Amino acid sequence: MLHLRTETKQMLEIVVPSTKIIQTASHWGVYGVEITEAGDIVGVHPFSEDPSPTPLMRSLPDMVRSPLRIDQPYVRKGYLRKRGQSRSERGADQFVPVGWDEALSLIVDGLEQIKGEHGNEAIYGGSYGWASAGRFHHSPSVLKRFLGLYGGYVDKRGNHSFGAAMAIMPYVIGDAGITDMVVPWSSIVESSGLVVMFGGAATKNMQIEAGGAALHENPDWIDRAAAKGVRFVNISPTRSDVAQKLAAEWLPIRPNTDTAMMLGLAHVLVERGLHNREFLAKYCEGYAVFERYLLGQDDGTPKNAEWAASIVGISAQKIEDLALEMVRTRTLITTSWSIQRAQHGEQPIWMTAVLAAMLGQIGLPGGGFSIGFGAVSGNTVSRPDRIPRPTLPLGANPVKAFIPVGRVADLLLNPGGKLEYNGGVIDFPDIRMIYSVGGNPFHHNMNLNRFVQAWRRPEMVVVHEPWWNPPSKYADIVLPATTTMERNDILAADLQRHYVAMRKVIDPVGGARNDFDVFAELSDRLGFGAAYTEGRDEMGWLRHMYNGALEKAVELGYGPPSFDEFWEMGHYEFPMLREPNLFLADFRRDPVANRLPTPSGKIEIFSERIASYGYDDCPPHPRWIEPVEWLGGPLAKRFPLHLLSNQPSVRLHSQMNAGVLSREAERGGREPVFLSVSDATRRGINEGDCVRVFNERGGFLATVVIVSGLAPGVVQIATGAWYDPEDPAVTPSLEKHGNPNVVTLDLGSSRLSQAPMAQTVLVEVERYDRPPQVSAFNLPDIDRRPVGSTH
């Protein structure tokens, strides 16, 4: 039985009777793995310097020797027989075990044929996923280095986490560094009187970090904020979006109506003459045009508290009271990333900045606004400036074609099609091959019934994976990949202040190889092996990458140890040479010397550039635009529940869905879905019932948990359940395990961003009395007979 020990130890390599502890890391923490002399894993131990280690570290050791590990390369049986002519069988076919030589030869043959007949624009290499926490074994990076040297590939643009915010904020403040748009806890504790949180800041998200969380410091800061008496208001459909210790007032808002709520607050400020005219004049551009809209001078509809109340489901009096309180005290407005994963998701992000500007507190300690506060572990904590990171160079990509990350299905389904995007037009190339490593496309893409059809269109799909999960089962060629415990790497995340040695714990399981070595051999076969490896193996690259970062760190005044000293010590913490500047504080101090990189040099409340695009779904200043699906719209008569799909607390996205924590959280083998008491009672649904959650796009099964902290008409489920259709050969098919993306809309947030909008979806829920058995964690059908005997 794996266990989590909390005693403090020097973790790099502690020898105890018959066992030793070797340090490694993941996105959710640094930890030591206790192994016997025979290589058996007997326990995990948290990083000695981590004040609040997360139990999520239990899941990876549990999975390293899971029965789901892929033991050798496999090829889909139909692909062996007919190559690209068997695409419709992808996901429902048998697999045939082959040797590494045969598998790599098939990949080389496929690459050469597709490149020769269709060019490099026929290869999609926009692999998406958090993959490894290490800086070297980051799967999408080693893939893109390989494909770039091969002549290029179609890449993705944007991301699923905050794609709409990433698109709009360059127009507003001229900066797309969304993870830096946060006022830290220290400023809140010292200076904030009120923190108004649109979408809250769920503590479960603070466990993880892209690139790895060395320290988990948020619980301590939550205690300090609570002790200081900072007042928090949680404007969210769910009460649990804010830590209980903060005793936040909960204002249950209808999903997707945050922009209307912000407009109502703004109208109160103008109506009472409380908006900061001096700040708006000195630091902002275009306020007058926005105010005309706010007051209804052009459309005859003032966006006052009564108007907002009719949309958001919060009383006009409460809106007025909150607006007045925001003026009376130092106020920070935070808006979660989840808010912008919706249709017109640019609008609440833009309106957050506008509302903060009207209060006039931007750039002041404890005031202004934050985008995605607490969305990941490190963005709420002050850290040293400009820490250089060891980096694997990707090299150039000769192919200039790209696709917004939320529109991959459009790309695959519509070769030769066009897409309006960010003031321009994208021409879709004809994708004939998908090369995917380090991610689960069946987790983060929308409308999975449509996505499966798109995934089956290209002639060839190659996947590297450690486990038999959805991308493995929907591949033509699947190569067994190592986990973080089976290789060496360096954790050096952008939002952390540590370098951490990730030591190899055990030898690769079965026939697994790391992605870099796979691409090194493919490069050799294709004639550019020396350019790919540059003569370095794993440790050679780690030393080279570290020394490059070390040189830059010394120039900046830091003093990291040499690579050998670092590797022996196990970690290095960068000191705080000076307190980092508060978000937009320099701009506030001198808006001329520190002008923003916008056309006006100011915060743009009205954007002439966006106006020139003529987008009705993203106008040139923040507006309330009714979503295609919401509880106030006509479709709610047929599908009267709004589905919210939040990040899980027991895994990272879909990673470790088969791990011990995630399996323990399931109910009856399915993902739990949360309903309010009133919504469950109205449908005759009881705790523990299996239900079908459905709309016109599809349906999934889940197990009901009845809770009190949901707004009426809202149903909630975590993302990340491995996609498990009842009949993989049929599309659409009922999903059995609890994957909400079978019912989500596959539309772009707007023509500006084309970002995913998973939170805009209406459904109905009904009891499902005879559910089929879950098979998400079953092995695929494997034909182990010699290929020559039957194929």
XYZ file of N, CA and C in Angstrom, residues 54-274:
663
model
N 0.630 18.453 -1.289
C -0.652 17.934 -1.728
C -0.639 16.411 -1.763
N -1.746 15.773 -1.407
C -1.821 14.308 -1.492
C -1.853 13.785 -2.918
N -1.961 14.665 -3.914
C -2.001 14.202 -5.298
C -0.766 13.392 -5.679
N 0.335 13.594 -4.959
C 1.554 12.864 -5.294
C 1.394 11.354 -5.119
N 0.381 10.916 -4.400
C 0.169 9.480 -4.219
C -0.147 8.770 -5.530
N -0.724 9.485 -6.497
C -1.267 8.793 -7.659
C -0.211 8.330 -8.657
N 0.860 9.098 -8.844
C 1.828 8.695 -9.863
C 2.556 7.409 -9.496
N 3.066 7.252 -8.259
C 3.660 5.948 -7.925
C 2.691 4.791 -8.123
N 1.437 5.022 -7.826
C 0.429 3.985 -8.005
C 0.280 3.582 -9.464
N 0.574 4.499 -10.376
C 0.353 4.254 -11.795
C 1.592 3.742 -12.535
N 2.769 3.829 -11.920
C 3.994 3.524 -12.665
C 3.996 2.096 -13.173
N 3.551 1.172 -12.353
C 3.485 -0.230 -12.800
C 2.042 -0.701 -12.907
N 1.191 0.214 -13.298
C -0.221 -0.111 -13.486
C -0.402 -1.144 -14.594
N -1.424 -2.002 -14.488
C -1.744 -2.899 -15.609
C -2.067 -2.164 -16.898
N -2.328 -0.853 -16.813
C -2.629 -0.065 -18.001
C -1.382 0.412 -18.734
N -0.181 0.161 -18.170
C 1.037 0.566 -18.863
C 1.137 -0.149 -20.211
N 1.562 0.593 -21.218
C 1.778 0.034 -22.557
C 3.179 -0.596 -22.564
N 3.248 -1.905 -22.821
C 4.487 -2.636 -22.622
C 5.416 -2.632 -23.827
N 4.905 -2.321 -25.018
C 5.716 -2.304 -26.227
C 4.949 -1.527 -27.291
N 5.548 -1.248 -28.437
C 4.787 -0.571 -29.489
C 3.633 -1.439 -29.992
N 2.561 -0.768 -30.389
C 1.395 -1.433 -30.964
C 0.956 -0.671 -32.206
N 0.375 -1.435 -33.141
C -0.178 -0.835 -34.357
C -1.606 -1.332 -34.506
N -2.474 -0.421 -34.864
C -3.871 -0.812 -35.083
C -3.940 -1.804 -36.238
N -4.720 -2.852 -36.044
C -4.767 -3.958 -37.003
C -5.182 -3.484 -38.401
N -6.204 -2.649 -38.466
C -6.648 -2.147 -39.762
C -5.590 -1.320 -40.450
N -4.767 -0.585 -39.671
C -3.701 0.204 -40.279
C -2.637 -0.706 -40.885
N -2.318 -1.805 -40.212
C -1.351 -2.744 -40.774
C -1.839 -3.302 -42.105
N -3.128 -3.550 -42.206
C -3.691 -4.146 -43.418
C -3.873 -3.142 -44.546
N -4.434 -1.969 -44.191
C -4.902 -1.055 -45.249
C -4.404 0.372 -45.097
N -3.502 0.609 -44.142
C -2.984 1.950 -43.891
C -4.144 2.952 -43.719
N -4.081 4.065 -44.418
C -5.067 5.129 -44.218
C -6.467 4.831 -44.697
N -6.678 3.670 -45.326
C -8.012 3.341 -45.816
C -8.922 2.813 -44.710
N -8.388 2.620 -43.495
C -9.193 2.047 -42.403
C -9.474 3.065 -41.311
N -9.514 4.325 -41.670
C -9.606 5.388 -40.664
C -10.858 5.307 -39.817
N -11.971 4.862 -40.382
C -13.241 4.840 -39.644
C -13.219 3.849 -38.491
N -12.253 2.926 -38.486
C -12.158 1.929 -37.422
C -11.343 2.430 -36.232
N -10.739 3.598 -36.376
C -9.880 4.137 -35.321
C -10.677 4.296 -34.019
N -10.182 3.691 -32.939
C -10.873 3.728 -31.661
C -11.720 2.509 -31.387
N -11.976 1.677 -32.424
C -12.820 0.496 -32.256
C -12.153 -0.746 -32.829
N -10.862 -0.692 -33.044
C -10.141 -1.745 -33.741
C -9.252 -2.516 -32.760
N -8.797 -3.692 -33.161
C -7.792 -4.427 -32.414
C -6.422 -3.788 -32.609
N -5.516 -4.082 -31.663
C -4.119 -3.663 -31.786
C -3.233 -4.897 -31.891
N -2.148 -4.720 -32.629
C -1.181 -5.797 -32.841
C 0.159 -5.360 -32.246
N 0.763 -6.153 -31.356
C 2.086 -5.787 -30.825
C 3.164 -5.958 -31.893
N 4.069 -4.996 -31.954
C 5.181 -5.060 -32.912
C 6.452 -4.648 -32.190
N 7.583 -4.862 -32.809
C 8.848 -4.409 -32.255
C 9.092 -2.940 -32.531
N 10.069 -2.385 -31.814
C 10.391 -0.973 -31.994
C 10.845 -0.690 -33.432
N 11.631 -1.578 -33.996
C 12.133 -1.341 -35.342
C 10.987 -1.238 -36.343
N 10.028 -2.144 -36.241
C 8.900 -2.110 -37.173
C 8.053 -0.870 -36.957
N 7.807 -0.523 -35.696
C 6.976 0.655 -35.415
C 7.621 1.924 -35.959
N 8.914 2.088 -35.717
C 9.597 3.291 -36.204
C 9.678 3.305 -37.724
N 9.834 2.141 -38.331
C 9.838 2.084 -39.798
C 8.499 2.515 -40.369
N 7.403 2.097 -39.726
C 6.073 2.512 -40.181
C 5.891 4.023 -40.056
N 6.413 4.608 -38.981
C 6.300 6.058 -38.802
C 7.106 6.788 -39.869
N 8.320 6.338 -40.100
C 9.156 6.966 -41.142
C 8.482 6.859 -42.499
N 7.953 5.672 -42.814
C 7.282 5.500 -44.105
C 6.091 6.453 -44.227
N 5.309 6.568 -43.153
C 4.145 7.447 -43.192
C 4.531 8.903 -43.337
N 5.541 9.331 -42.586
C 6.012 10.706 -42.696
C 6.500 11.017 -44.103
N 7.324 10.146 -44.653
C 7.893 10.383 -45.972
C 6.817 10.403 -47.058
N 5.851 9.498 -46.938
C 4.793 9.466 -47.946
C 3.936 10.720 -47.886
N 3.536 11.101 -46.675
C 2.653 12.266 -46.540
C 3.388 13.548 -46.910
N 4.627 13.680 -46.468
C 5.393 14.875 -46.844
C 5.618 14.913 -48.353
N 5.944 13.763 -48.951
C 6.206 13.734 -50.376
C 4.994 14.055 -51.222
N 3.822 13.599 -50.792
C 2.610 13.801 -51.587
C 1.891 15.109 -51.266
N 1.999 15.578 -50.014
C 1.165 16.717 -49.600
C 1.952 17.863 -48.952
N 3.223 17.649 -48.644
C 4.013 18.703 -48.025
C 3.856 18.721 -46.516
N 4.683 19.535 -45.864
C 4.685 19.578 -44.397
C 3.428 20.194 -43.811
N 2.671 20.961 -44.603
C 1.414 21.521 -44.089
C 0.356 20.443 -43.874
N 0.653 19.228 -44.281
C -0.279 18.126 -44.046
C -0.034 17.443 -42.706
N 0.966 17.902 -41.938
C 1.314 17.291 -40.648
C 0.869 18.223 -39.525
N -0.006 17.735 -38.663
C -0.413 18.516 -37.480
C 0.411 18.058 -36.287
N 1.218 18.971 -35.766
C 2.058 18.675 -34.608
C 1.772 19.592 -33.440
N 0.577 20.159 -33.406
C 0.226 21.069 -32.323
C -0.159 20.334 -31.063
N 0.693 19.405 -30.658
C 0.392 18.572 -29.491
C 0.170 19.462 -28.271
N -0.888 19.161 -27.508
C -1.289 20.043 -26.414
C -1.435 19.234 -25.139
N -0.770 19.667 -24.113
C -0.912 18.997 -22.834
C 0.202 19.423 -21.901
N -0.019 19.258 -20.614
C 0.987 19.660 -19.639
C 2.147 18.680 -19.599
N 1.905 17.414 -19.958
C 2.959 16.411 -20.061
C 3.839 16.408 -18.809
N 5.162 16.402 -18.998
C 6.076 16.333 -17.862
C 6.296 17.708 -17.245
N 6.565 17.705 -15.940
C 6.928 18.953 -15.278
C 8.348 19.376 -15.620
N 9.153 18.488 -16.177
C 10.539 18.809 -16.452
C 10.713 19.727 -17.643
N 11.863 20.409 -17.672
C 12.162 21.351 -18.740
C 12.682 20.650 -19.998
N 13.234 19.451 -19.868
C 13.781 18.740 -21.023
C 12.766 17.754 -21.598
N 12.223 16.890 -20.768
C 11.282 15.874 -21.247
C 9.862 16.441 -21.317
N 9.724 17.585 -21.939
C 8.407 18.175 -22.165
C 7.966 17.712 -23.545
N 7.003 16.805 -23.570
C 6.701 16.068 -24.799
C 6.412 16.956 -26.005
N 5.512 17.956 -25.898
C 5.280 18.790 -27.089
C 6.537 19.496 -27.594
N 7.466 19.818 -26.681
C 8.684 20.519 -27.113
C 9.594 19.615 -27.920
N 9.828 18.389 -27.442
C 10.717 17.509 -28.209
C 10.066 17.104 -29.527
N 8.736 17.001 -29.556
C 8.036 16.737 -30.819
C 8.255 17.878 -31.807
N 8.063 19.105 -31.347
C 8.162 20.250 -32.251
C 9.605 20.482 -32.719
N 10.570 20.166 -31.873
C 11.970 20.245 -32.315
C 12.192 19.262 -33.466
N 11.659 18.060 -33.313
C 11.798 17.034 -34.352
C 11.101 17.446 -35.645
N 9.837 17.831 -35.555
C 9.081 18.167 -36.762
C 9.616 19.431 -37.437
N 10.125 20.373 -36.654
C 10.714 21.572 -37.239
C 11.918 21.244 -38.099
N 12.777 20.349 -37.598
C 13.947 19.946 -38.371
C 13.551 19.121 -39.591
N 12.387 18.495 -39.525
C 11.916 17.679 -40.643
C 11.297 18.523 -41.759
N 11.119 19.807 -41.504
C 10.560 20.675 -42.533
C 9.346 21.457 -42.087
N 8.872 21.190 -40.855
C 7.793 21.998 -40.314
C 6.504 21.231 -40.121
N 5.530 21.922 -39.530
C 4.278 21.309 -39.106
C 3.258 22.405 -38.831
N 2.016 22.062 -38.867
C 0.961 22.986 -38.468
C 0.884 22.969 -36.944
N 0.964 24.145 -36.342
C 0.984 24.265 -34.888
C -0.332 24.855 -34.397
N -0.504 24.856 -33.095
C -1.661 25.479 -32.458
C -1.291 26.901 -32.026
N -2.314 27.675 -31.675
C -2.095 28.996 -31.091
C -3.127 29.199 -29.991
N -2.713 29.867 -28.919
C -3.603 30.076 -27.781
C -3.577 28.886 -26.847
N -4.497 28.880 -25.887
C -4.582 27.736 -24.994
C -6.007 27.533 -24.497
N -6.234 26.387 -23.861
C -7.555 26.062 -23.349
C -7.816 26.718 -21.993
N -6.777 27.118 -21.294
C -6.945 27.655 -19.949
C -7.493 29.072 -19.952
N -6.889 29.935 -20.775
C -7.305 31.344 -20.771
C -7.191 31.951 -22.164
N -7.693 31.214 -23.158
C -7.538 31.652 -24.540
C -8.218 32.970 -24.855
N -9.432 33.194 -24.330
C -10.126 34.450 -24.609
C -9.403 35.616 -23.958
N -8.934 35.430 -22.725
C -8.184 36.486 -22.036
C -6.881 36.790 -22.766
N -6.216 35.743 -23.234
C -4.960 35.923 -23.964
C -5.158 36.751 -25.221
N -6.333 36.612 -25.842
C -6.597 37.357 -27.068
C -6.980 38.802 -26.806
N -7.773 39.059 -25.779
C -8.315 40.412 -25.582
C -7.341 41.342 -24.856
N -6.561 40.829 -23.911
C -5.763 41.735 -23.082
C -4.662 42.488 -23.828
N -4.089 41.956 -24.927
C -3.168 42.813 -25.683
C -3.822 44.083 -26.212
N -5.119 44.035 -26.488
C -5.832 45.227 -26.942
C -6.141 46.176 -25.784
N -6.229 45.653 -24.580
C -6.647 46.459 -23.427
C -5.448 47.079 -22.727
N -4.436 46.247 -22.421
C -3.253 46.794 -21.750
C -1.968 46.473 -22.505
N -2.098 45.834 -23.678
C -0.927 45.600 -24.503
C -0.053 44.462 -24.042
N -0.577 43.565 -23.210
C 0.235 42.498 -22.648
C -0.598 41.230 -22.604
N -0.020 40.116 -23.101
C -0.733 38.847 -23.071
C -0.191 37.926 -21.991
N 0.630 38.417 -21.076
C 1.167 37.600 -19.986
C 0.133 37.404 -18.899
N -0.876 36.598 -19.174
C -2.030 36.481 -18.283
C -1.631 36.015 -16.891
N -0.667 35.088 -16.791
C -0.310 34.577 -15.469
C 0.360 35.626 -14.594
N 0.811 36.724 -15.187
C 1.413 37.806 -14.405
C 0.402 38.877 -13.997
N -0.832 38.770 -14.467
C -1.839 39.800 -14.179
C -2.533 39.525 -12.848
N -1.724 39.429 -11.790
C -2.250 39.054 -10.487
C -1.622 39.936 -9.412
N -2.454 40.445 -8.517
C -2.001 41.124 -7.303
C -1.805 40.041 -6.244
N -0.614 39.909 -5.655
C -0.328 38.756 -4.795
C -1.003 38.836 -3.424
N -0.994 37.701 -2.748
C -1.569 37.611 -1.399
C -0.973 38.651 -0.455
N 0.343 38.869 -0.547
C 0.984 39.806 0.380
C 0.354 41.186 0.282
N 0.040 41.628 -0.938
C -0.587 42.931 -1.122
C -2.017 42.932 -0.590
N -2.719 41.821 -0.759
C -4.091 41.725 -0.240
C -4.093 41.799 1.275
N -3.228 41.001 1.912
C -3.199 40.960 3.379
C -2.800 42.312 3.951
N -1.870 42.986 3.292
C -1.395 44.268 3.812
C -2.360 45.417 3.542
N -3.097 45.378 2.411
C -3.771 46.601 1.973
C -5.225 46.463 1.568
N -5.710 45.283 1.243
C -7.080 45.170 0.731
C -8.097 45.225 1.865
N -9.191 45.948 1.595
C -10.331 45.885 2.492
C -11.391 44.930 1.982
N -11.477 44.795 0.649
C -12.509 43.993 0.007
C -11.926 43.326 -1.236
N -12.206 42.049 -1.381
C -11.826 41.322 -2.588
C -13.107 40.760 -3.193
N -13.457 41.248 -4.382
C -14.662 40.817 -5.090
C -14.217 39.809 -6.145
N -14.677 38.572 -6.004
C -14.161 37.469 -6.813
C -15.237 36.963 -7.758
N -15.080 37.237 -9.036
C -15.963 36.679 -10.050
C -15.429 35.295 -10.422
N -16.184 34.265 -10.047
C -15.737 32.899 -10.264
C -14.878 32.352 -9.154
N -14.676 33.107 -8.095
C -13.940 32.636 -6.939
C -12.476 32.368 -7.224
N -11.880 31.560 -6.347
C -10.481 31.115 -6.481
C -10.397 29.800 -5.715
N -10.714 28.718 -6.392
C -10.829 27.409 -5.744
C -9.462 26.901 -5.296
N -9.377 26.449 -4.057
C -8.098 26.007 -3.508
C -7.568 24.762 -4.216
N -8.437 23.949 -4.794
C -7.966 22.750 -5.505
C -7.050 23.125 -6.663
N -7.309 24.267 -7.303
C -6.456 24.701 -8.415
C -5.076 25.140 -7.938
N -4.991 25.533 -6.661
C -3.730 26.024 -6.126
C -2.756 24.897 -5.781
N -3.156 23.639 -6.039
C -2.264 22.505 -5.803
C -1.265 22.304 -6.934
N -1.586 22.832 -8.125
C -0.835 22.434 -9.314
C -0.216 23.640 -10.008
N 0.730 23.342 -10.906
C 1.459 24.388 -11.616
C 1.968 23.810 -12.927
N 1.805 24.525 -14.008
C 2.427 24.105 -15.259
C 3.941 24.162 -15.085
N 4.602 23.035 -15.201
C 6.033 22.988 -14.959
C 6.401 22.574 -13.564
N 5.420 22.453 -12.655
C 5.691 21.918 -11.333
C 5.603 22.936 -10.224
N 4.978 22.542 -9.122
C 4.846 23.387 -7.940
C 5.807 22.887 -6.869
N 6.894 23.607 -6.647
C 7.853 23.191 -5.624
C 7.292 23.419 -4.227
N 6.648 24.565 -4.034
C 6.084 24.921 -2.734
C 4.590 25.205 -2.878
N 3.825 24.827 -1.872
C 2.397 25.133 -1.811
C 2.191 26.105 -0.653
N 2.133 27.388 -0.967
C 2.112 28.436 0.055
C 0.748 29.089 0.234
N -0.204 28.772 -0.638
C -1.502 29.430 -0.556
C -2.257 29.162 0.739
N -2.244 27.944 1.294
C -2.982 27.733 2.552
C -2.545 28.676 3.662
N -1.249 28.947 3.765
C -0.762 29.867 4.794
C -1.270 31.283 4.540
N -1.276 31.711 3.264
C -1.757 33.052 2.951
C -3.269 33.166 3.167
N -3.996 32.108 2.931
C -5.437 32.121 3.216
C -5.656 32.322 4.711
N -4.859 31.652 5.531
C -4.967 31.840 6.986
C -4.675 33.294 7.361
N -3.653 33.880 6.744
C -3.294 35.269 7.074
C -4.400 36.241 6.654
N -4.965 36.024 5.476
C -6.035 36.915 5.028
C -7.253 36.809 5.934
N -7.567 35.598 6.358
C -8.697 35.409 7.262
C -8.428 36.079 8.605
N -7.216 35.922 9.127
C -6.867 36.528 10.408
C -6.876 38.045 10.330
N -6.502 38.590 9.182
C -6.477 40.048 9.008
C -7.888 40.611 8.878
N -8.872 39.768 8.554
C -10.245 40.245 8.424
C -10.574 40.844 7.074
N -9.789 40.506 6.048
C -10.113 40.980 4.703
C -11.470 40.387 4.307
N -12.335 41.215 3.758
C -13.662 40.740 3.368
C -13.629 40.235 1.924
N -14.212 39.055 1.704
C -14.284 38.451 0.381
C -15.737 38.277 -0.025
N -16.010 38.523 -1.297
C -17.326 38.282 -1.880
C -17.125 37.330 -3.054
N -17.821 36.219 -3.023
C -17.709 35.191 -4.051
C -18.926 35.267 -4.961
N -18.737 35.807 -6.162
C -19.812 35.909 -7.153
C -19.641 34.731 -8.101
N -20.377 33.673 -7.840
C -20.164 32.413 -8.544
C -21.409 31.551 -8.427
N -21.655 30.668 -9.391
C -22.762 29.735 -9.249
C -22.549 28.693 -8.156
N -21.315 28.567 -7.660
C -21.043 27.568 -6.631
C -20.325 28.176 -5.431
N -20.812 27.833 -4.249
C -20.254 28.371 -3.010
C -18.815 27.907 -2.787
N -18.481 26.707 -3.231
C -17.192 26.104 -2.908
C -16.029 26.692 -3.697
N -16.270 27.698 -4.507
C -15.193 28.296 -5.290
C -14.238 29.152 -4.465
N -14.509 29.328 -3.166
C -13.623 30.088 -2.287
C -13.411 29.273 -1.013
N -12.201 29.326 -0.466
C -11.883 28.590 0.753
C -12.825 28.973 1.890
N -13.278 27.980 2.628
C -14.208 28.233 3.723
C -13.620 29.186 4.758
N -12.317 29.120 4.988
C -11.690 29.958 6.007
C -11.854 31.446 5.711
N -12.054 31.796 4.460
C -12.176 33.212 4.111
C -13.568 33.755 4.406
N -14.510 32.887 4.768
C -15.869 33.292 5.154
C -16.468 34.269 4.140
N -16.325 33.950 2.869
C -16.779 34.841 1.809
C -18.296 34.900 1.749
N -18.823 36.082 1.491
C -20.243 36.207 1.181
C -20.469 35.614 -0.209
N -21.479 34.769 -0.313
C -21.754 34.111 -1.593
C -22.923 34.786 -2.294
N -22.666 35.254 -3.498
C -23.713 35.793 -4.352
C -23.885 34.840 -5.529
N -24.892 33.950 -5.477
C -25.054 32.940 -6.537
C -25.562 33.558 -7.834
N -24.682 33.633 -8.804
C -24.981 34.291 -10.074
C -25.310 33.253 -11.137
N -26.158 33.611 -12.083
C -26.387 32.736 -13.221
C -25.106 32.604 -14.032
N -24.769 31.401 -14.470
C -23.557 31.237 -15.270
C -23.596 32.087 -16.543
N -22.414 32.590 -16.920
C -22.211 33.358 -18.161
C -22.805 34.755 -18.130
N -23.162 35.270 -16.958
C -23.759 36.615 -16.889
C -22.876 37.612 -16.138
N -21.603 37.289 -15.939
C -20.716 38.136 -15.143
C -20.562 39.534 -15.736
N -20.529 39.644 -17.067
C -20.397 40.967 -17.692
C -21.577 41.848 -17.328
N -22.778 41.294 -17.320
C -23.957 42.077 -16.943
C -23.860 42.533 -15.497
N -23.368 41.678 -14.616
C -23.192 42.050 -13.207
C -22.200 43.200 -13.085
N -21.092 43.125 -13.804
C -20.093 44.192 -13.740
C -20.644 45.496 -14.295
N -21.441 45.400 -15.362
C -22.057 46.608 -15.917
C -23.010 47.237 -14.915
N -23.780 46.406 -14.215
C -24.680 46.939 -13.195
C -23.922 47.660 -12.099
N -22.815 47.100 -11.658
C -21.977 47.771 -10.647
C -21.431 49.086 -11.193
N -20.976 49.071 -12.446
C -20.423 50.278 -13.053
C -21.472 51.374 -13.164
N -22.702 50.992 -13.499
C -23.762 51.980 -13.642
C -24.045 52.668 -12.313
N -24.012 51.910 -11.221
C -24.214 52.521 -9.900
C -23.159 53.585 -9.652
N -21.916 53.297 -10.013
C -20.841 54.269 -9.796
C -21.100 55.560 -10.568
N -21.510 55.424 -11.826
C -21.746 56.615 -12.640
C -22.996 57.350 -12.166
N -24.040 56.611 -11.880
C -25.298 57.208 -11.437
C -25.106 58.024 -10.171
N -24.233 57.542 -9.269
C -23.972 58.258 -8.011
C -22.788 59.228 -8.122
N -22.195 59.322 -9.299
C -21.054 60.218 -9.466
C -19.816 59.766 -8.707
N -19.653 58.460 -8.536
C -18.569 57.925 -7.722
C -17.433 57.327 -8.552
